[in-house]
Coordinates of C-alpha atoms and ligand atoms in Angstrom, one line a residue:
M1 CA -47.5 19.9 1.9
Y2 CA -44.8 20.6 -0.7
P3 CA -41.2 20.9 0.4
T4 CA -39.6 24.3 0.7
D5 CA -36.1 22.9 1.3
R6 CA -35.2 21.2 -2.0
P7 CA -31.7 19.6 -2.2
R8 CA -32.5 18.6 -5.8
R9 CA -31.9 22.2 -6.9
L10 CA -28.2 21.6 -6.5
R11 CA -28.1 18.5 -8.6
T12 CA -28.6 20.0 -12.1
D13 CA -25.7 19.6 -14.5
G14 CA -24.7 23.3 -14.2
I15 CA -24.3 23.4 -10.4
R16 CA -23.4 19.8 -9.5
P17 CA -19.6 20.4 -10.1
L18 CA -19.7 23.7 -8.2
V19 CA -21.1 22.1 -5.0
S20 CA -19.1 18.8 -5.3
E21 CA -17.4 18.1 -2.0
S22 CA -14.8 15.6 -3.1
S23 CA -12.7 15.3 -6.2
L24 CA -10.3 12.9 -7.6
S25 CA -7.3 13.7 -9.7
A26 CA -4.2 11.9 -11.0
S27 CA -2.1 13.8 -8.4
D28 CA -3.9 12.0 -5.6
L29 CA -2.9 8.5 -6.8
V30 CA 0.1 6.2 -6.2
A31 CA 0.6 3.2 -8.6
P32 CA 2.0 0.0 -7.2
V33 CA 4.7 -1.6 -9.4
F34 CA 6.1 -5.1 -9.0
V35 CA 9.8 -5.7 -9.9
D36 CA 10.8 -9.3 -10.3
A37 CA 14.4 -10.5 -10.1
T38 CA 13.4 -14.0 -11.4
T39 CA 12.3 -13.1 -14.9
D40 CA 13.6 -11.4 -18.1
E41 CA 10.2 -10.6 -19.4
R42 CA 6.9 -9.2 -18.0
V43 CA 4.8 -11.8 -16.3
P44 CA 1.0 -11.0 -16.2
I45 CA -0.5 -11.3 -12.7
E46 CA -3.6 -13.4 -13.3
S47 CA -5.7 -12.3 -10.4
M48 CA -4.9 -8.6 -11.1
P49 CA -5.8 -8.0 -14.8
G50 CA -3.6 -5.3 -16.4
H51 CA -0.8 -5.8 -13.9
D52 CA 2.6 -7.5 -14.5
R53 CA 5.7 -8.4 -12.6
V54 CA 8.4 -6.6 -14.6
P55 CA 12.1 -7.4 -14.8
V56 CA 14.6 -4.9 -13.3
D57 CA 15.6 -4.0 -16.9
E58 CA 12.1 -2.7 -17.6
A59 CA 11.5 -0.9 -14.3
V60 CA 12.3 2.5 -15.8
E61 CA 10.0 1.9 -18.8
R62 CA 7.3 0.7 -16.4
V63 CA 7.5 3.9 -14.3
E64 CA 7.5 6.0 -17.4
E65 CA 4.3 4.3 -18.6
V66 CA 2.7 5.2 -15.3
R67 CA 3.9 8.8 -15.6
E68 CA 2.4 9.2 -19.1
T69 CA -1.0 8.8 -17.5
G70 CA -0.4 11.7 -15.2
V71 CA 0.4 9.7 -12.1
E72 CA 3.7 10.8 -10.7
A73 CA 4.1 8.5 -7.6
V74 CA 4.9 4.8 -7.6
I75 CA 5.2 2.3 -4.7
L76 CA 7.7 -0.5 -5.4
F77 CA 7.4 -4.1 -4.4
G78 CA 10.1 -6.7 -5.1
I79 CA 10.2 -10.4 -5.9
P80 CA 13.7 -11.5 -5.0
E81 CA 15.9 -14.1 -6.8
A82 CA 16.0 -16.1 -3.6
K83 CA 14.3 -16.3 -0.2
D84 CA 15.6 -17.3 3.2
A85 CA 14.6 -17.3 6.9
R86 CA 15.7 -13.8 7.6
G87 CA 14.7 -12.2 4.3
T88 CA 18.3 -11.2 3.4
R89 CA 17.4 -10.0 -0.1
A90 CA 15.2 -7.3 1.4
Y91 CA 18.1 -5.3 2.6
A92 CA 20.8 -6.3 0.2
D93 CA 22.6 -3.5 -1.6
D94 CA 22.0 -5.3 -4.9
G95 CA 18.5 -6.5 -3.9
V96 CA 15.8 -6.3 -6.6
V97 CA 14.1 -3.1 -5.2
Q98 CA 17.5 -1.4 -4.6
R99 CA 18.6 -2.1 -8.2
A100 CA 15.3 -0.9 -9.6
L101 CA 15.4 2.2 -7.4
R102 CA 18.9 3.2 -8.5
R103 CA 17.8 3.1 -12.2
I104 CA 14.5 4.7 -11.7
T105 CA 15.8 7.6 -9.7
A106 CA 18.7 8.2 -12.0
E107 CA 16.5 8.2 -15.1
T108 CA 13.1 9.6 -14.1
D109 CA 11.6 12.3 -12.0
A110 CA 8.9 10.0 -10.5
Y111 CA 8.3 10.1 -6.8
I112 CA 9.3 6.6 -5.6
I113 CA 8.1 5.0 -2.4
G114 CA 9.7 1.7 -1.2
D115 CA 7.5 -0.8 0.6
V116 CA 9.4 -1.9 3.7
C117 CA 8.5 -5.5 4.7
L118 CA 10.0 -8.9 4.8
C119 CA 7.2 -11.2 3.6
E120 CA 8.2 -11.2 0.0
Y121 CA 11.8 -12.1 1.0
T122 CA 11.4 -14.8 3.7
D123 CA 11.0 -18.4 2.8
H124 CA 8.3 -18.8 5.4
G125 CA 6.4 -15.8 4.0
H126 CA 6.0 -14.0 7.4
C127 CA 6.7 -10.3 7.7
G128 CA 9.7 -10.8 10.1
V129 CA 11.9 -13.2 11.9
I130 CA 10.0 -16.1 13.4
E131 CA 10.5 -18.2 16.4
E132 CA 12.7 -21.3 15.9
S133 CA 9.9 -23.7 16.5
A134 CA 7.1 -21.7 14.8
E135 CA 6.8 -24.1 12.0
S136 CA 5.7 -26.8 14.3
D137 CA 3.6 -24.4 16.3
P138 CA 2.0 -21.7 14.2
T139 CA 0.6 -20.0 17.3
L140 CA 4.2 -18.8 17.9
T141 CA 4.8 -15.6 16.0
V142 CA 7.1 -13.1 14.5
R143 CA 9.7 -11.8 16.9
N144 CA 9.1 -8.1 17.2
D145 CA 12.4 -6.6 18.2
E146 CA 14.7 -8.9 16.2
T147 CA 12.6 -7.9 13.1
L148 CA 13.1 -4.2 13.8
D149 CA 16.8 -4.4 13.0
L150 CA 16.0 -6.0 9.6
L151 CA 13.3 -3.5 8.7
V152 CA 15.7 -0.7 9.6
E153 CA 18.3 -2.1 7.3
T154 CA 15.8 -2.5 4.5
A155 CA 14.6 1.1 4.8
V156 CA 18.1 2.6 5.0
S157 CA 19.2 0.5 2.0
Q158 CA 16.2 1.8 0.0
A159 CA 17.0 5.3 0.9
D160 CA 20.6 4.8 0.0
A161 CA 19.4 3.6 -3.4
G162 CA 17.3 6.8 -3.9
A163 CA 13.9 6.2 -2.5
D164 CA 12.0 9.4 -1.8
M165 CA 9.8 7.8 0.8
V166 CA 9.8 4.5 2.7
A167 CA 6.6 2.8 3.8
P168 CA 7.0 0.2 6.6
S169 CA 4.2 -2.3 6.3
A170 CA 5.2 -5.1 8.7
M171 CA 3.1 -4.0 11.7
T172 CA 6.1 -4.4 13.9
D173 CA 5.8 -2.3 17.1
G174 CA 8.2 0.5 17.2
Q175 CA 9.1 0.3 13.5
V176 CA 8.5 3.9 12.7
R177 CA 10.7 5.2 15.5
A178 CA 13.5 2.8 14.7
I179 CA 13.4 3.6 10.9
R180 CA 13.1 7.3 11.4
G181 CA 16.1 7.4 13.7
A182 CA 18.2 5.2 11.4
L183 CA 17.3 7.3 8.4
D184 CA 18.3 10.5 10.2
D185 CA 21.6 8.9 11.4
A186 CA 22.4 7.9 7.9
G187 CA 21.9 11.5 6.6
H188 CA 18.5 10.7 5.0
E189 CA 16.5 13.4 7.0
D190 CA 14.7 14.3 3.8
V191 CA 13.4 10.9 3.0
A192 CA 9.8 10.8 4.1
L193 CA 8.0 8.0 6.0
M194 CA 4.5 6.8 5.3
S195 CA 3.4 4.2 7.9
Y196 CA 0.9 1.5 7.2
A197 CA -0.5 2.7 10.6
A198 CA -3.8 0.7 10.6
K199 CA -3.1 -2.4 8.6
Y200 CA -5.7 -5.1 9.1
E201 CA -5.4 -8.8 8.9
S202 CA -7.4 -8.9 5.7
A203 CA -8.4 -11.6 3.2
F204 CA -8.6 -8.8 0.7
Y205 CA -4.8 -9.1 0.2
G206 CA -5.2 -12.5 -1.5
P207 CA -4.4 -11.4 -5.1
F208 CA -1.3 -9.4 -3.9
R209 CA 0.1 -12.5 -2.2
D210 CA -0.1 -14.3 -5.6
A211 CA 1.5 -11.2 -7.3
A212 CA 4.3 -10.8 -4.8
D213 CA 4.6 -14.5 -3.9
G214 CA 4.3 -13.5 -0.2
A215 CA 1.7 -15.7 1.3
P216 CA 2.6 -17.2 4.7
A217 CA 3.7 -20.8 4.3
F218 CA 1.9 -21.6 7.6
G219 CA -0.3 -19.8 10.0
D220 CA -1.5 -16.3 9.3
R221 CA -0.8 -12.7 10.2
R222 CA -3.3 -12.3 13.0
H223 CA -0.6 -11.9 15.6
Y224 CA 0.8 -8.8 14.1
Q225 CA -1.8 -7.3 11.8
M226 CA -5.0 -5.7 13.2
D227 CA -8.2 -7.5 14.0
P228 CA -10.9 -6.4 11.5
A229 CA -13.3 -6.0 14.4
N230 CA -11.3 -3.2 16.0
R231 CA -11.9 0.5 15.5
R232 CA -10.5 2.3 18.6
E233 CA -7.3 0.3 18.3
A234 CA -6.6 2.0 14.9
L235 CA -6.4 5.4 16.7
R236 CA -3.9 3.9 19.1
E237 CA -1.8 2.6 16.3
A238 CA -2.0 5.9 14.4
R239 CA -1.1 7.9 17.5
L240 CA 2.0 5.8 18.1
D241 CA 3.1 6.2 14.5
A242 CA 2.5 9.9 14.5
E243 CA 4.5 10.3 17.8
E244 CA 7.2 8.1 16.4
G245 CA 7.6 10.4 13.4
A246 CA 5.4 9.1 10.5
D247 CA 4.8 11.9 7.9
V248 CA 1.8 10.2 6.4
L249 CA -0.6 7.7 8.1
M250 CA -2.1 4.9 6.0
V251 CA -5.2 2.8 6.4
K252 CA -5.3 -0.5 4.7
P253 CA -7.5 -2.0 3.1
G254 CA -9.6 0.9 1.9
L255 CA -13.2 0.4 1.1
P256 CA -14.1 -2.0 3.9
Y257 CA -12.4 0.4 6.4
L258 CA -13.9 3.8 5.5
D259 CA -14.8 4.4 9.1
I260 CA -11.1 4.1 10.0
V261 CA -10.1 6.6 7.3
S262 CA -12.7 9.0 8.6
D263 CA -11.6 8.6 12.2
L264 CA -8.0 9.2 11.3
R265 CA -8.9 12.2 9.2
R266 CA -10.7 13.8 12.2
E267 CA -8.1 12.9 14.8
F268 CA -4.8 13.8 13.1
D269 CA -3.3 16.7 11.3
R270 CA -1.1 14.5 9.1
P271 CA -2.0 13.5 5.6
I272 CA -4.0 10.3 5.5
A273 CA -3.5 7.6 2.8
A274 CA -5.8 4.8 1.9
Y275 CA -4.7 1.6 0.2
N276 CA -7.3 0.3 -2.2
V277 CA -5.9 -3.2 -2.1
S278 CA -5.6 -6.0 -4.6
G279 CA -8.8 -7.8 -3.5
E280 CA -10.8 -4.5 -4.0
Y281 CA -9.4 -4.3 -7.5
A282 CA -9.8 -8.0 -8.3
M283 CA -13.5 -8.2 -7.3
L284 CA -14.5 -5.2 -9.4
H285 CA -12.7 -6.7 -12.4
A286 CA -14.3 -10.1 -11.9
A287 CA -17.8 -8.7 -11.7
A288 CA -17.1 -6.4 -14.7
E289 CA -15.9 -9.4 -16.7
K290 CA -19.2 -11.1 -16.0
G291 CA -21.0 -8.0 -17.2
W292 CA -22.4 -7.3 -13.8
L293 CA -20.7 -4.0 -13.1
D294 CA -19.4 -1.2 -15.2
L295 CA -15.7 -1.2 -14.3
E296 CA -14.7 2.4 -14.9
T297 CA -17.7 3.7 -13.0
V298 CA -17.4 1.5 -10.0
A299 CA -13.6 2.1 -9.8
H300 CA -14.1 5.9 -9.9
E301 CA -16.9 5.7 -7.3
S302 CA -14.6 3.5 -5.0
L303 CA -11.8 6.1 -5.1
V304 CA -14.1 9.1 -4.7
S305 CA -15.6 7.3 -1.6
L306 CA -12.1 7.0 -0.1
K307 CA -11.5 10.7 -0.8
R308 CA -14.9 11.6 0.8
A309 CA -14.0 9.6 3.9
G310 CA -10.9 11.7 4.3
A311 CA -8.1 10.2 2.3
D312 CA -5.6 12.7 0.8
L313 CA -3.8 10.1 -1.3
I314 CA -4.7 6.7 -2.5
V315 CA -2.6 3.7 -3.4
T316 CA -4.5 1.9 -6.1
Y317 CA -4.1 -0.6 -8.9
F318 CA -6.6 1.5 -10.8
A319 CA -4.3 4.5 -10.8
E320 CA -3.2 4.4 -14.5
D321 CA -6.6 3.5 -15.9
L322 CA -8.4 6.2 -14.0
A323 CA -5.8 8.9 -14.4
D324 CA -6.0 8.4 -18.1
R325 CA -9.7 9.4 -17.9
L326 CA -9.5 12.1 -15.3
Ligands
LIG1 C1 3.5 -6.5 2.7 C2 2.3 -6.0 2.0 C3 1.1 -6.6 1.6 C4 0.3 -5.7 0.9 C5 1.1 -4.6 0.8 N1 2.2 -4.7 1.5 C6 0.6 -8.0 1.9 C7 0.3 -8.5 3.2 O1 0.3 -7.9 4.2 O2 -0.1 -9.7 3.2 C8 -1.0 -6.0 0.3 C9 -1.4 -5.1 -0.8 C10 -2.6 -5.5 -1.5 O3 -3.4 -6.5 -1.2 O4 -2.9 -4.8 -2.6 N2 3.3 -6.8 4.0

């Protein structure tokens, strides 16, 4: 009548840590940092409590703050001084991210990743070059192959400025091959590439689009980002990126897509990254503010879940707060 197999024996305080299957440490985490060319002082991001847009002059200081918590890796996003149809400031030698990169890599030992996309830099807010008439007909979409050239220029200019890794996030077909080839041709064989391999067309990016001022002015991203309903397609995307030379494969968002993290972990021998996105951060903060959830605990549980599903590294706005505690 009574059980002989008792899993509860392994849950006492003494043995729990010994049999723990997943762990989280500061060295698993990447902290996003927003550098803003339009401001001289830090501007708090309302929908992402604790995060600011920082001026280029404070980029080094900001990265040092991250490193003090034990997190050594940062992914940089830029808010340019001006936007245009072709996102020119994304690949300008004196662009906001390029300027920040030069300073950060000269003055710190942090591992710096450059996000490679055009949506923060185009006046229409899409991740690439759009059809002439797209404004009147939002079913027309981003031109894939014309966008490739601009993403390549962006990645190479970030590598020239000192990026350790580039992370193409535009969901343009062929972007990994094009960027890898161009980096190698430019003598940047040692610059690593993390692809946003399975990036979904997700409403969980809402707060980020406020933070980086990158919401599409019309239409949406469903013609280039993945359909949240699709699982098999993520394997196809990841396979293409692995074949094209991605060193790390990322799944984004994180928590709503744990099945995808798990699939990629099983199918590929590359490191898997998960992006715990702005909406995942904002919703826990909002609930905690109401007293409905305990912030530290749910944040920790979220990230452990991503590790358990198979992520090796996690990009998260919780990086500093959690690392401080770990
Ligand atoms: C750029 C990019 C986005 C995010 C990271 N890189 C926005 C988007 O695709 O709309 C979102 C990150 C987040 O929500 O935390 N393409």
